[in-house]
XYZ file of N, CA and C in Angstrom:
846
model
N 127.215 -35.131 -73.547
C 126.833 -33.901 -74.135
C 126.420 -33.870 -75.199
N 127.374 -34.477 -76.390
C 126.794 -34.775 -77.552
C 125.630 -36.123 -77.669
N 125.516 -36.902 -77.113
C 124.486 -38.016 -77.272
C 123.632 -37.215 -77.077
N 122.951 -36.281 -75.788
C 122.172 -35.570 -75.492
C 121.580 -34.587 -76.611
N 122.814 -34.118 -77.573
C 122.499 -33.339 -78.469
C 121.183 -33.761 -79.138
N 122.216 -34.963 -79.447
C 121.047 -35.850 -80.918
C 120.203 -36.423 -80.416
N 120.053 -36.744 -79.533
C 118.776 -37.647 -79.198
C 117.787 -36.284 -79.424
N 118.161 -34.799 -78.595
C 117.142 -33.793 -78.431
C 116.583 -33.535 -80.194
N 117.791 -33.544 -81.339
C 117.743 -33.846 -82.670
C 116.743 -34.404 -83.312
N 116.556 -35.890 -82.571
C 115.368 -36.338 -83.627
C 114.184 -36.412 -83.018
N 114.700 -36.105 -81.646
C 113.049 -35.539 -81.291
C 112.739 -34.773 -81.862
N 113.255 -33.566 -82.304
C 112.645 -32.599 -83.090
C 112.291 -32.968 -84.265
N 113.193 -33.870 -85.180
C 112.983 -33.836 -86.236
C 111.183 -35.065 -86.547
N 111.069 -35.537 -85.317
C 110.203 -36.492 -85.652
C 108.795 -35.745 -84.952
N 108.711 -34.948 -83.725
C 107.778 -33.798 -83.903
C 107.546 -32.799 -85.189
N 108.685 -32.509 -86.047
C 108.498 -31.930 -86.907
C 107.609 -32.603 -88.144
N 108.021 -33.960 -88.432
C 107.756 -34.768 -89.242
C 106.240 -35.099 -89.013
N 105.975 -35.091 -87.743
C 104.752 -35.625 -86.979
C 103.439 -34.495 -87.690
N 104.080 -33.752 -87.507
C 103.296 -31.837 -87.481
C 103.392 -31.713 -89.189
N 104.159 -32.394 -89.832
C 104.148 -32.424 -91.336
C 102.658 -32.839 -91.558
N 102.976 -34.382 -91.539
C 102.167 -35.034 -91.678
C 100.523 -34.755 -91.403
N 100.040 -34.130 -90.367
C 98.929 -33.610 -89.934
C 98.687 -32.595 -90.461
N 99.281 -31.878 -90.829
C 98.662 -30.783 -92.048
C 98.854 -31.715 -93.013
N 98.794 -32.359 -93.858
C 98.846 -33.469 -94.892
C 97.733 -33.818 -95.112
N 97.490 -34.232 -93.967
C 96.335 -35.055 -93.425
C 94.744 -34.100 -93.840
N 95.308 -33.522 -92.775
C 94.261 -32.629 -92.687
C 93.603 -31.760 -94.227
N 94.365 -31.354 -94.535
C 93.886 -30.950 -96.339
C 93.186 -32.160 -96.722
N 93.818 -33.152 -96.678
C 93.020 -34.287 -97.596
C 91.762 -34.370 -96.928
N 91.727 -34.110 -94.943
C 90.068 -34.524 -94.518
C 89.157 -33.405 -95.351
N 89.953 -31.897 -95.337
C 89.272 -30.825 -95.898
C 88.442 -30.865 -97.407
N 89.147 -31.719 -98.416
C 88.977 -32.094 -99.494
C 87.520 -32.771 -99.548
N 88.335 -33.932 -98.894
C 86.873 -34.753 -98.387
C 85.679 -34.301 -98.263
N 85.498 -34.117 -97.834
C 84.205 -33.637 -96.728
C 83.493 -32.530 -97.736
N 84.837 -31.463 -98.751
C 84.316 -30.616 -99.862
C 83.184 -31.759 -100.495
N 83.515 -32.929 -101.085
C 83.165 -33.636 -102.023
C 81.687 -34.167 -101.407
N 81.475 -34.016 -100.346
C 80.443 -34.792 -99.872
C 78.746 -33.807 -99.935
N 78.045 -34.628 -100.561
C 76.434 -33.704 -100.740
C 75.725 -34.150 -99.833
N 75.647 -35.526 -99.588
C 74.273 -36.155 -99.227
C 74.210 -35.504 -97.060
N 73.082 -34.872 -96.908
C 73.210 -35.023 -95.543
C 73.812 -36.212 -94.464
N 72.872 -37.010 -94.492
C 73.746 -38.536 -94.224
C 74.899 -38.443 -93.557
N 75.537 -38.462 -95.285
C 76.870 -39.052 -95.189
C 77.600 -37.565 -94.786
N 77.022 -36.456 -95.056
C 78.135 -35.071 -93.945
C 78.069 -35.712 -92.141
N 76.875 -35.608 -91.962
C 76.406 -36.272 -90.317
C 77.750 -37.027 -90.285
N 77.747 -38.252 -90.908
C 78.279 -39.219 -90.440
C 80.045 -39.660 -90.617
N 80.433 -38.427 -91.416
C 81.656 -38.052 -91.709
C 82.339 -36.588 -90.670
N 81.515 -36.050 -89.979
C 81.708 -35.481 -88.597
C 81.840 -36.338 -87.471
N 80.960 -36.918 -87.158
C 80.850 -37.505 -86.222
C 82.184 -38.668 -86.312
N 83.075 -39.490 -86.958
C 84.318 -39.744 -87.095
C 85.254 -38.937 -87.496
N 85.110 -38.051 -87.983
C 86.493 -37.341 -88.470
C 87.577 -37.233 -87.598
N 87.712 -37.377 -86.352
C 88.505 -37.770 -85.627
C 89.243 -39.023 -85.894
N 88.147 -40.022 -85.954
C 89.036 -41.375 -86.149
C 89.812 -41.549 -87.468
N 88.985 -40.778 -88.439
C 89.584 -40.757 -89.454
C 90.925 -40.539 -89.832
N 91.218 -39.040 -89.417
C 92.338 -38.236 -88.530
C 93.157 -38.871 -88.146
N 92.625 -40.070 -86.765
C 93.698 -40.509 -86.690
C 94.428 -42.025 -86.729
N 93.631 -42.653 -87.998
C 94.212 -43.668 -88.926
C 95.104 -43.435 -89.739
N 94.661 -42.570 -90.636
C 95.903 -41.744 -90.983
C 96.927 -41.351 -90.706
N 96.797 -40.395 -89.568
C 98.411 -40.552 -88.733
C 98.565 -41.728 -88.003
N 98.516 -42.776 -87.786
C 99.366 -43.964 -87.518
C 99.781 -44.459 -88.661
N 98.850 -44.559 -89.709
C 99.400 -45.249 -91.537
C 100.746 -44.441 -91.402
N 100.804 -42.941 -91.255
C 101.870 -42.176 -91.661
C 102.603 -42.383 -90.840
N 102.708 -42.701 -89.668
C 103.769 -43.125 -88.461
C 104.416 -44.256 -88.573
N 103.508 -45.345 -89.381
C 103.819 -46.750 -89.015
C 104.607 -46.957 -90.112
N 104.421 -46.132 -91.277
C 104.869 -46.590 -93.038
C 105.491 -45.504 -93.690
N 105.672 -43.989 -92.829
C 106.262 -43.080 -93.624
C 105.733 -42.304 -94.988
N 104.544 -42.997 -95.428
C 104.377 -42.560 -96.820
C 103.031 -43.128 -96.939
N 101.946 -42.594 -98.220
C 100.967 -42.942 -98.559
C 101.072 -43.554 -100.063
N 101.944 -43.165 -100.793
C 102.184 -42.740 -102.016
C 102.356 -44.220 -102.470
N 101.824 -45.360 -103.064
C 101.744 -46.096 -103.489
C 101.372 -47.429 -102.906
N 101.253 -47.145 -101.493
C 100.689 -48.211 -100.721
C 99.506 -48.597 -101.259
N 99.698 -50.166 -100.995
C 97.793 -50.872 -101.360
C 97.171 -51.255 -100.300
N 96.282 -50.479 -100.800
C 95.463 -50.936 -99.086
C 93.852 -51.010 -99.608
N 93.358 -52.015 -98.624
C 92.047 -52.537 -99.135
C 91.149 -51.741 -97.679
N 90.013 -51.059 -98.142
C 88.935 -50.636 -97.406
C 87.952 -51.658 -97.104
N 87.863 -52.850 -95.944
C 86.727 -53.782 -95.425
C 85.461 -52.630 -94.931
N 84.617 -52.553 -95.743
C 83.548 -51.812 -94.974
C 83.534 -50.127 -95.266
N 83.773 -50.130 -96.540
C 84.261 -49.239 -97.405
C 83.007 -47.845 -96.485
N 82.051 -48.613 -96.571
C 80.394 -47.708 -96.046
C 80.731 -45.984 -96.851
N 80.701 -45.074 -97.046
C 80.317 -43.788 -97.494
C 81.340 -43.317 -98.251
N 82.740 -44.197 -98.633
C 83.753 -44.017 -99.097
C 84.873 -42.872 -98.036
N 84.607 -42.172 -96.888
C 84.969 -41.003 -96.636
C 86.452 -41.671 -96.186
N 86.970 -42.712 -95.765
C 88.106 -43.203 -95.292
C 88.970 -43.231 -96.546
N 88.550 -44.255 -97.316
C 88.659 -44.649 -98.697
C 89.536 -43.619 -100.081
N 88.502 -42.032 -99.562
C 88.583 -41.293 -100.219
C 90.190 -40.296 -99.436
N 90.071 -40.207 -98.638
C 91.002 -39.842 -97.816
C 92.730 -40.427 -98.055
N 92.524 -41.577 -98.289
C 93.593 -42.317 -98.350
C 93.840 -41.818 -99.941
N 93.018 -42.090 -100.811
C 93.392 -41.711 -102.268
C 93.895 -40.511 -102.411
N 93.278 -39.636 -101.827
C 94.000 -38.095 -101.791
C 95.491 -38.087 -101.471
N 95.838 -39.031 -100.754
C 96.991 -38.838 -99.989
C 98.328 -39.570 -100.678
N 97.446 -40.146 -101.934
C 98.270 -40.962 -103.002
C 98.286 -42.327 -102.776
N 97.524 -42.939 -101.616
C 97.534 -44.153 -101.561
C 96.517 -44.994 -102.743
N 97.155 -46.355 -103.335
C 96.200 -46.896 -104.088
C 95.314 -48.067 -103.680
N 94.492 -47.451 -103.072
C 92.959 -47.796 -102.015
C 91.961 -48.707 -103.143
N 91.235 -49.507 -102.496
C 90.149 -50.028 -103.019
C 89.113 -50.331 -101.747
N 87.861 -50.569 -101.678
C 87.045 -50.578 -100.975
C 85.899 -51.624 -101.429
N 85.497 -52.780 -100.291
C 84.617 -53.750 -100.441
C 83.575 -53.422 -99.491
N 81.950 -53.314 -99.627
C 81.390 -52.941 -98.842
C 79.594 -53.911 -99.166
N 78.600 -54.429 -98.259
C 77.816 -55.082 -98.718
C 77.194 -53.993 -99.820
N 76.162 -54.363 -100.389
C 75.599 -53.817 -101.677
C 74.350 -52.517 -101.199
N 73.783 -52.498 -100.166
C 73.101 -51.208 -99.777
C 74.115 -49.894 -99.618
N 75.535 -50.361 -99.719
C 76.173 -48.933 -99.794
C 77.033 -48.856 -101.010
N 77.810 -49.933 -101.790
C 78.125 -50.399 -102.528
C 77.080 -49.650 -104.033
N 76.352 -49.960 -103.568
C 75.250 -49.576 -105.072
C 74.113 -48.242 -104.412
N 74.510 -47.856 -103.865
C 74.078 -46.300 -103.541
C 74.572 -45.405 -104.540
N 73.560 -44.903 -105.152
C 73.829 -43.489 -106.113
C 74.784 -42.643 -105.272
N 74.927 -42.309 -104.718
C 76.214 -41.255 -104.134
C 77.499 -41.587 -104.079
N 76.923 -42.749 -103.237
C 78.725 -43.773 -103.683
C 79.084 -44.143 -105.030
N 78.257 -44.405 -105.525
C 78.684 -45.018 -107.313
C 79.219 -43.601 -108.155
N 78.364 -42.488 -107.562
C 79.080 -41.336 -108.100
C 80.600 -40.650 -107.871
N 81.027 -41.071 -106.748
C 81.903 -40.664 -105.723
C 83.061 -41.528 -106.232
N 82.804 -42.571 -105.910
C 83.551 -43.700 -106.573
C 84.187 -43.207 -107.771
N 82.999 -43.308 -108.803
C 83.682 -43.430 -110.640
C 84.356 -41.774 -110.411
N 84.028 -41.021 -109.967
C 84.712 -39.381 -110.012
C 86.396 -39.906 -109.851
N 86.660 -40.302 -108.288
C 87.792 -40.866 -107.870
C 88.344 -41.511 -108.575
N 88.023 -42.388 -109.364
C 88.544 -44.283 -110.454
C 88.567 -44.541 -109.023
N 87.943 -44.782 -108.326
C 88.197 -45.980 -107.014
C 87.658 -47.208 -106.971
N 87.619 -48.329 -107.342
C 86.814 -49.625 -107.102
C 86.597 -49.923 -105.917
N 85.393 -50.335 -105.890
C 84.484 -49.915 -104.765
C 83.285 -51.225 -105.194
N 83.781 -52.872 -104.659
C 82.823 -53.554 -105.079
C 82.405 -54.397 -103.856
N 81.213 -54.963 -103.725
C 80.136 -55.567 -103.298
C 80.937 -57.435 -102.846
N 80.942 -57.120 -101.537
C 80.937 -57.783 -100.779
C 79.714 -58.050 -99.990
N 78.610 -59.341 -100.108
C 77.774 -58.972 -98.808
C 77.631 -59.839 -97.968
N 78.631 -61.069 -97.937
C 78.879 -61.588 -96.600
C 80.288 -62.124 -96.220
N 80.767 -61.444 -95.254
C 82.411 -61.748 -95.319
C 82.633 -63.336 -94.803
N 81.668 -63.992 -93.805
C 81.618 -64.864 -93.561
C 82.162 -65.963 -95.050
N 81.196 -65.689 -95.751
C 81.255 -66.538 -97.098
C 82.074 -66.260 -98.230
N 81.775 -64.768 -98.536
C 82.562 -64.580 -99.750
C 84.439 -63.920 -99.644
N 84.258 -63.401 -98.227
C 85.603 -62.604 -98.025
C 86.942 -63.424 -98.511
N 86.944 -64.639 -98.020
C 88.608 -65.758 -98.342
C 88.368 -65.712 -99.638
N 87.118 -65.967 -100.715
C 87.184 -66.009 -102.211
C 87.653 -64.927 -102.903
N 86.986 -63.277 -101.848
C 87.456 -62.152 -102.674
C 89.099 -62.092 -102.777
N 89.815 -62.559 -101.357
C 91.233 -62.259 -100.874
C 92.091 -63.143 -101.741
N 91.324 -64.253 -102.417
C 92.288 -65.312 -103.070
C 93.091 -64.672 -104.077
N 94.520 -64.987 -103.724
C 95.564 -64.152 -104.561
C 96.231 -62.876 -104.195
N 95.457 -62.246 -103.907
C 95.288 -60.389 -103.651
C 96.371 -60.416 -102.126
N 97.373 -59.682 -102.907
C 98.489 -59.205 -101.473
C 98.207 -57.527 -101.888
N 98.318 -56.802 -100.037
C 98.680 -55.216 -99.128
C 99.076 -55.318 -98.644
N 99.234 -53.849 -98.518
C 100.595 -53.535 -97.484
C 99.346 -53.406 -96.424
N 98.349 -52.815 -96.364
C 97.083 -52.583 -95.648
C 95.934 -53.327 -95.808
N 95.572 -53.801 -94.728
C 93.918 -53.755 -94.839
C 93.331 -52.977 -93.739
N 91.909 -52.663 -94.009
C 91.558 -51.663 -93.061
C 90.486 -52.189 -92.488
N 90.480 -52.831 -91.655
C 88.877 -53.364 -91.389
C 88.359 -52.465 -89.779
N 87.679 -51.309 -90.207
C 87.606 -49.836 -89.171
C 86.122 -50.599 -88.854
N 85.617 -49.949 -87.753
C 84.235 -50.472 -87.162
C 83.654 -51.382 -87.966
N 84.007 -52.856 -87.658
C 83.396 -53.688 -88.225
C 83.291 -54.734 -87.122
N 84.371 -55.110 -86.893
C 84.298 -55.812 -85.544
C 83.078 -56.278 -84.596
N 82.465 -55.170 -84.143
C 81.497 -55.016 -83.188
C 80.278 -55.503 -84.306
N 80.382 -55.901 -85.622
C 79.035 -56.544 -86.090
C 78.952 -57.533 -86.252
N 80.517 -58.342 -86.414
C 80.310 -59.393 -86.900
C 79.445 -60.859 -85.614
N 78.836 -61.887 -86.440
C 78.047 -62.417 -85.607
C 78.303 -63.742 -85.857
N 79.774 -64.322 -86.360
C 79.649 -65.643 -86.897
C 81.160 -65.944 -86.423
N 81.693 -67.508 -86.969
C 83.423 -67.851 -86.470
C 84.025 -67.079 -87.093
N 84.780 -65.881 -86.683
C 85.666 -65.443 -87.437
C 87.394 -65.716 -87.872
N 87.570 -67.080 -87.578
C 88.553 -67.764 -88.067
C 88.959 -67.829 -89.541
N 88.445 -68.548 -90.309
C 88.513 -68.286 -91.527
C 88.823 -66.952 -92.151
N 87.801 -66.136 -91.663
C 87.954 -64.862 -92.127
C 89.188 -64.039 -92.126
N 89.861 -64.313 -90.805
C 91.144 -63.515 -90.204
C 92.111 -64.303 -90.847
N 92.288 -65.478 -91.054
C 93.412 -66.263 -91.860
C 93.324 -65.557 -93.304
N 92.212 -65.490 -93.915
C 92.193 -65.194 -95.048
C 92.795 -63.947 -95.509
N 92.513 -62.865 -94.479
C 92.664 -61.414 -94.394
C 94.335 -61.579 -94.116
N 95.301 -62.035 -93.210
C 96.245 -62.637 -92.778
C 96.873 -62.630 -93.673
N 96.703 -63.977 -94.874
C 97.331 -64.415 -95.897
C 97.632 -63.384 -96.791
N 96.674 -62.033 -96.616
C 97.104 -61.393 -97.994
C 97.769 -59.997 -97.484
N 98.686 -59.683 -96.491
C 99.365 -58.678 -95.864
C 100.530 -59.765 -95.033
N 101.143 -60.550 -96.089
C 102.407 -61.169 -95.861
C 103.556 -60.568 -95.399
N 103.433 -59.186 -95.563
C 104.699 -58.097 -95.299
C 104.025 -57.073 -94.585
N 102.713 -57.165 -94.021
C 101.666 -55.850 -93.837
C 101.445 -55.879 -93.086
N 100.345 -55.560 -92.654
C 99.351 -54.973 -91.298
C 97.768 -54.990 -91.762
N 97.093 -55.472 -90.602
C 95.456 -54.761 -90.659
C 95.320 -54.270 -89.369
N 95.085 -52.938 -90.053
C 94.434 -51.962 -88.682
C 93.232 -51.952 -88.705
N 92.871 -52.045 -87.430
C 91.326 -52.434 -86.633
C 90.992 -51.186 -86.311
N 89.460 -50.865 -86.378
C 89.286 -50.101 -85.191
C 87.906 -50.486 -84.441
N 87.146 -50.330 -83.610
C 86.637 -50.685 -82.746
C 85.923 -50.071 -81.913
N 84.938 -49.339 -81.156
C 83.995 -49.263 -80.029
C 84.777 -49.937 -78.654
N 85.159 -48.765 -77.827
C 85.578 -49.352 -76.935
C 84.665 -49.358 -75.612
N 84.170 -50.206 -75.400
C 83.069 -50.942 -74.458
C 83.405 -50.233 -73.005
N 84.258 -50.103 -72.790
C 84.504 -49.098 -71.163
C 84.561 -47.830 -71.905
N 84.178 -47.357 -72.732
C 84.313 -45.838 -72.656
C 83.053 -45.201 -72.091
N 83.362 -44.258 -71.276
C 82.464 -43.495 -69.913
C 81.553 -43.223 -70.341
N 81.124 -42.750 -71.534
C 79.894 -42.153 -71.791
C 79.242 -43.837 -72.232
N 79.243 -44.086 -72.532
C 78.356 -45.236 -72.501
C 77.711 -45.999 -71.105
N 78.665 -46.058 -70.235
C 78.468 -46.311 -68.881
C 76.950 -46.331 -68.040
N 76.352 -45.134 -68.028
C 75.460 -44.752 -67.381
C 74.581 -45.505 -68.109
N 74.270 -45.730 -69.588
C 73.113 -46.584 -70.151
C 72.959 -47.526 -69.563
N 74.695 -48.237 -69.711
C 74.677 -49.707 -69.136
C 73.845 -49.984 -68.016
N 74.191 -48.691 -66.669
C 73.942 -48.997 -65.409
C 72.547 -48.904 -65.384
N 71.913 -47.902 -66.009
C 70.643 -47.414 -65.513
C 69.650 -48.524 -66.141
N 69.807 -49.313 -67.324
C 69.377 -50.241 -67.616
C 69.341 -51.332 -66.794
N 70.591 -51.618 -66.472
C 70.391 -53.156 -65.159
C 69.697 -52.279 -63.733
N 69.831 -51.077 -63.144
C 69.403 -50.846 -61.897
C 67.859 -50.656 -61.978
N 67.541 -50.417 -63.548
C 65.773 -50.363 -63.540
C 65.418 -52.051 -64.290
N 66.081 -52.813 -64.127
C 66.278 -54.327 -64.230
C 65.033 -54.278 -65.486
N 65.632 -53.411 -66.585
C 64.850 -53.463 -68.326
C 65.983 -54.153 -68.911
N 66.749 -54.715 -68.788
C 68.003 -55.380 -70.127
C 69.274 -55.350 -70.109
N 69.932 -55.746 -70.751
C 71.061 -55.735 -70.778
C 71.629 -55.691 -72.181
N 72.730 -54.973 -73.161
C 72.937 -55.201 -74.391
C 72.281 -54.972 -75.267
N 72.260 -55.171 -76.475
C 71.080 -54.433 -77.418
C 69.380 -54.588 -76.852
N 69.330 -53.062 -76.948
C 67.501 -53.522 -77.028
C 66.648 -53.746 -77.881
N 65.944 -54.476 -77.332
C 64.695 -55.047 -78.125
C 64.010 -54.376 -79.421
N 64.045 -53.270 -79.189
C 62.948 -51.733 -80.057
C 64.330 -52.148 -81.269
N 65.483 -52.221 -80.834
C 66.748 -51.897 -81.793
C 67.112 -53.359 -82.689
N 66.531 -54.210 -81.974
C 66.483 -55.761 -82.998
C 65.967 -55.528 -83.943
N 64.512 -55.127 -83.869
C 63.226 -55.062 -84.744
C 63.377 -54.235 -85.980
N 64.276 -53.275 -84.620
C 64.305 -52.028 -86.411
C 65.540 -51.948 -87.199
N 66.220 -52.533 -86.986
C 67.666 -52.551 -87.432
C 68.332 -53.546 -87.794
N 68.248 -53.448 -89.652
C 69.100 -54.917 -90.041
C 70.253 -54.890 -89.595
N 70.309 -56.732 -89.516
C 71.101 -57.449 -88.635
C 73.020 -56.892 -88.725
N 72.822 -57.111 -89.685
C 74.432 -56.352 -89.568
C 74.448 -55.031 -89.043
N 73.536 -53.994 -89.160
C 73.902 -52.563 -88.319
C 73.770 -52.728 -86.650
N 74.133 -54.070 -85.848
C 74.007 -53.727 -84.849
C 75.505 -53.973 -84.167
N 75.658 -53.062 -82.872
C 77.365 -53.867 -82.543
C 76.715 -54.803 -81.904
N 76.637 -55.890 -81.871
C 76.489 -57.245 -81.515
C 77.135 -57.740 -80.138
N 78.319 -57.154 -80.060
C 79.452 -57.101 -79.161
C 80.541 -56.441 -79.116
N 80.900 -55.478 -78.174
C 81.804 -54.458 -77.917
C 83.126 -54.818 -77.097
N 84.179 -54.610 -77.503
C 85.187 -55.059 -76.675
C 85.829 -54.827 -76.326
N 86.987 -54.525 -75.133
C 87.756 -53.857 -74.034
C 89.020 -54.027 -74.573
N 90.265 -53.994 -73.713
C 91.551 -53.833 -74.714
C 91.879 -55.078 -74.566
N 91.718 -55.419 -72.794
C 91.849 -57.012 -72.699
C 91.677 -57.833 -73.060
N 90.025 -57.927 -73.869
C 89.740 -58.925 -74.515
C 90.163 -59.070 -76.245
N 89.967 -57.509 -76.524
C 90.508 -57.440 -77.644
C 92.327 -58.685 -77.944
N 93.266 -58.584 -76.778
C 94.338 -59.230 -76.784
C 93.990 -60.885 -76.797
N 93.175 -60.919 -75.864
C 92.513 -62.329 -75.445
C 92.405 -62.894 -77.086
N 91.435 -62.741 -77.740
C 90.511 -62.554 -78.683
C 92.014 -63.027 -80.244
N 92.804 -62.359 -79.910
C 93.982 -62.325 -81.157
C 94.824 -63.400 -81.217
N 95.165 -63.790 -79.438
C 95.706 -65.268 -79.074
C 95.386 -66.141 -79.046
N 93.373 -65.769 -79.111
C 93.021 -67.377 -78.955
C 92.960 -67.407 -80.914
N 93.214 -66.816 -81.503
C 93.157 -66.997 -82.872
C 94.501 -67.707 -83.178
N 95.416 -67.944 -82.425
C 96.617 -68.826 -82.628
C 98.178 -67.557 -83.112
N 98.817 -68.622 -83.095
C 100.446 -67.668 -83.154
C 100.688 -67.050 -84.243
N 99.830 -66.908 -85.302
C 99.976 -66.556 -86.407
C 99.815 -65.157 -86.706
N 99.010 -65.053 -85.152
C 98.275 -63.745 -85.201
C 99.350 -62.512 -84.129
N 99.902 -61.767 -84.723
C 100.508 -60.800 -83.373
C 99.773 -59.208 -83.418
N 99.256 -58.917 -82.354
C 98.112 -57.602 -81.820
C 98.751 -56.933 -81.105
N 98.866 -55.538 -81.503
C 99.205 -54.465 -80.697
C 98.118 -53.488 -80.458
N 97.597 -53.838 -79.405
C 96.060 -52.859 -79.184
C 96.594 -51.487 -78.109
N 95.599 -50.648 -78.331
C 95.446 -49.613 -77.624
C 94.327 -48.476 -77.881
N 94.182 -48.004 -76.772
C 92.910 -46.957 -76.838
C 93.392 -45.379 -77.158
N 92.667 -44.724 -78.492
C 92.921 -43.591 -78.748
C 91.451 -42.574 -78.322
N 91.784 -41.138 -78.606
C 91.001 -40.368 -78.222
C 89.695 -40.533 -79.074
N 88.594 -39.608 -78.179
C 87.287 -39.538 -78.969
C 86.988 -38.099 -79.756
N 85.628 -38.336 -79.848
C 85.062 -36.763 -80.147
C 83.351 -37.321 -80.131
N 82.766 -35.938 -80.369
C 81.422 -36.030 -80.884
C 80.467 -34.627 -80.730
N 79.417 -35.334 -81.608
C 78.957 -33.814 -82.147
C 77.011 -34.202 -81.816
N 76.981 -32.609 -81.113
C 75.457 -32.863 -80.789
C 74.582 -33.317 -81.550
N 73.562 -34.247 -80.984
C 72.216 -34.766 -81.672
C 71.330 -35.604 -80.717
N 70.072 -34.909 -80.712
C 68.897 -35.549 -80.079
C 68.738 -34.675 -78.673
N 68.606 -34.852 -77.657
C 68.231 -33.950 -76.372
C 69.686 -33.187 -76.181
N 69.032 -31.970 -75.714
C 70.257 -30.962 -75.709
C 71.269 -31.291 -74.465
N 70.592 -31.969 -73.070
C 71.446 -32.153 -71.828
C 71.985 -33.395 -71.865
N 71.608 -34.247 -72.645
C 72.306 -35.574 -73.066
C 73.492 -35.841 -74.045
N 73.207 -35.061 -75.096
C 74.328 -34.689 -75.558
C 75.387 -34.268 -75.042
N 75.042 -33.050 -74.242
C 75.935 -32.141 -73.649
C 76.888 -33.116 -72.524
N 75.882 -34.032 -72.150
C 76.885 -34.640 -70.492
C 77.526 -36.220 -71.846
N 77.281 -36.543 -73.363
C 77.956 -37.173 -73.728
C 78.977 -36.740 -74.211
N 79.327 -35.763 -74.654
C 80.211 -34.865 -75.164
C 81.554 -34.619 -74.205
N 80.787 -34.368 -73.107
C 81.663 -33.953 -71.455
C 82.389 -34.543 -71.163
N 81.692 -35.939 -71.112
C 82.582 -37.781 -70.737
C 83.456 -37.919 -71.335
N 82.677 -37.981 -72.829
C 84.256 -38.204 -73.985
C 85.459 -37.660 -73.669
N 85.406 -35.804 -73.287
C 85.926 -35.036 -73.531
C 87.041 -35.339 -72.131
N 86.345 -35.635 -71.068
C 86.915 -36.353 -69.809
C 88.029 -37.599 -69.871
N 87.595 -38.290 -70.547
C 87.579 -40.011 -70.706
C 88.957 -39.828 -72.027
N 89.140 -39.087 -72.604
C 90.525 -39.043 -73.580
C 91.442 -38.697 -72.366
N 91.790 -38.470 -70.930
C 93.000 -38.260 -70.651
C 92.621 -39.324 -69.793
N 92.050 -40.623 -69.948
C 92.255 -41.731 -69.402
C 92.366 -43.769 -70.349
N 93.342 -43.304 -70.649
C 93.067 -44.658 -71.546
C 92.124 -46.108 -71.995
N 92.084 -46.047 -70.538
C 91.165 -47.204 -70.143
C 89.437 -46.742 -70.401
N 89.166 -46.001 -70.077
C 87.824 -45.700 -70.479
C 87.756 -44.309 -71.729
N 88.782 -44.706 -73.032
C 88.583 -43.782 -73.698
C 87.558 -43.913 -74.738
N 87.163 -43.159 -75.906
C 86.239 -43.618 -76.758
C 86.574 -44.836 -77.562
N 87.649 -45.424 -78.337
C 87.788 -45.742 -79.277
C 89.073 -47.191 -78.679
N 89.177 -48.301 -79.649
C 90.524 -48.753 -79.673
C 90.993 -49.234 -81.110
N 92.312 -49.092 -81.264
C 92.803 -48.933 -82.503
C 93.773 -50.585 -81.933
N 93.707 -51.043 -82.914
C 94.773 -52.501 -83.125
C 95.037 -52.882 -84.181
N 96.484 -52.773 -84.447
C 97.508 -53.370 -85.293
C 98.279 -54.761 -85.695
N 96.941 -55.406 -85.975
C 97.095 -56.931 -86.712
C 98.258 -57.224 -87.528
N 99.233 -58.057 -87.453
C 100.037 -58.732 -88.683
C 100.633 -60.271 -88.656
N 100.892 -60.857 -89.350
C 101.369 -61.701 -89.219
C 102.293 -61.999 -87.846
N 102.033 -63.508 -87.617
C 103.321 -63.937 -86.804
C 104.146 -64.517 -87.057
N 105.419 -65.368 -86.500
C 106.404 -65.869 -86.781
C 106.049 -67.068 -87.465
N 104.848 -67.488 -87.003
C 104.317 -69.157 -88.163
C 103.757 -69.011 -89.275
N 103.649 -67.693 -89.943
C 103.163 -67.344 -90.915
C 104.414 -67.580 -91.779
N 104.359 -68.175 -93.069
C 105.290 -68.052 -93.779
C 105.637 -67.056 -95.161
N 106.475 -66.222 -95.273
C 106.311 -64.682 -95.870
C 106.899 -64.729 -97.289
């Protein structure tokens, strides 16, 4: 009976701690939104807000704190998540391509918060040199993996060496997310093609495409193929959607996402914690 009471107490404490973090993170999200003035930035923020919250909750669960955590956000984009981290007390810095780091609204926000947000125009060519001699508790690699078109070994090795006692938090869309499947199958049925549409290749800058989206199985295989230096915990998380475009299509998309939140294999998003394996010298 005493053991059961003890376990129950631990469970309640864990739940209360999770609720406390959820409230703290929610306040950081609200303050972050209040700082955004550009309409496109606000739309992107609303679209990805549940991802930002999920990432922060997973960091809180894993580390139990934000204060003093050294975090590098690779692909800081419009500074949404790095702002959340900063407000929560992390020592966060970002890197991204110049089109984002040099955007006036991003430069203004980074200066206002005192956040370092540097330009790295090529992950393949420049990231390893940037990371040389630097160490972090967490590297955030969010919504980047699906854009990569080069052999990633050197990039991953450089990141792994920079978190000798830490982890890399990866997020990427789930290729099996149910709301995407009707589009895949309709294009196959109509024999119009598969993968990225031709008009998207012509109209969008190269690193803007999702060249390869992954399943949970593929991501596990991905890190296994990179070698024993990599330990990866891969799982799906819930997603959300906001209306844009044709009403019926948007409504159907939102409905499918809400349904698949209850089906892990078909959920909207994949999260992955990557950390050094046993063969990495610490």
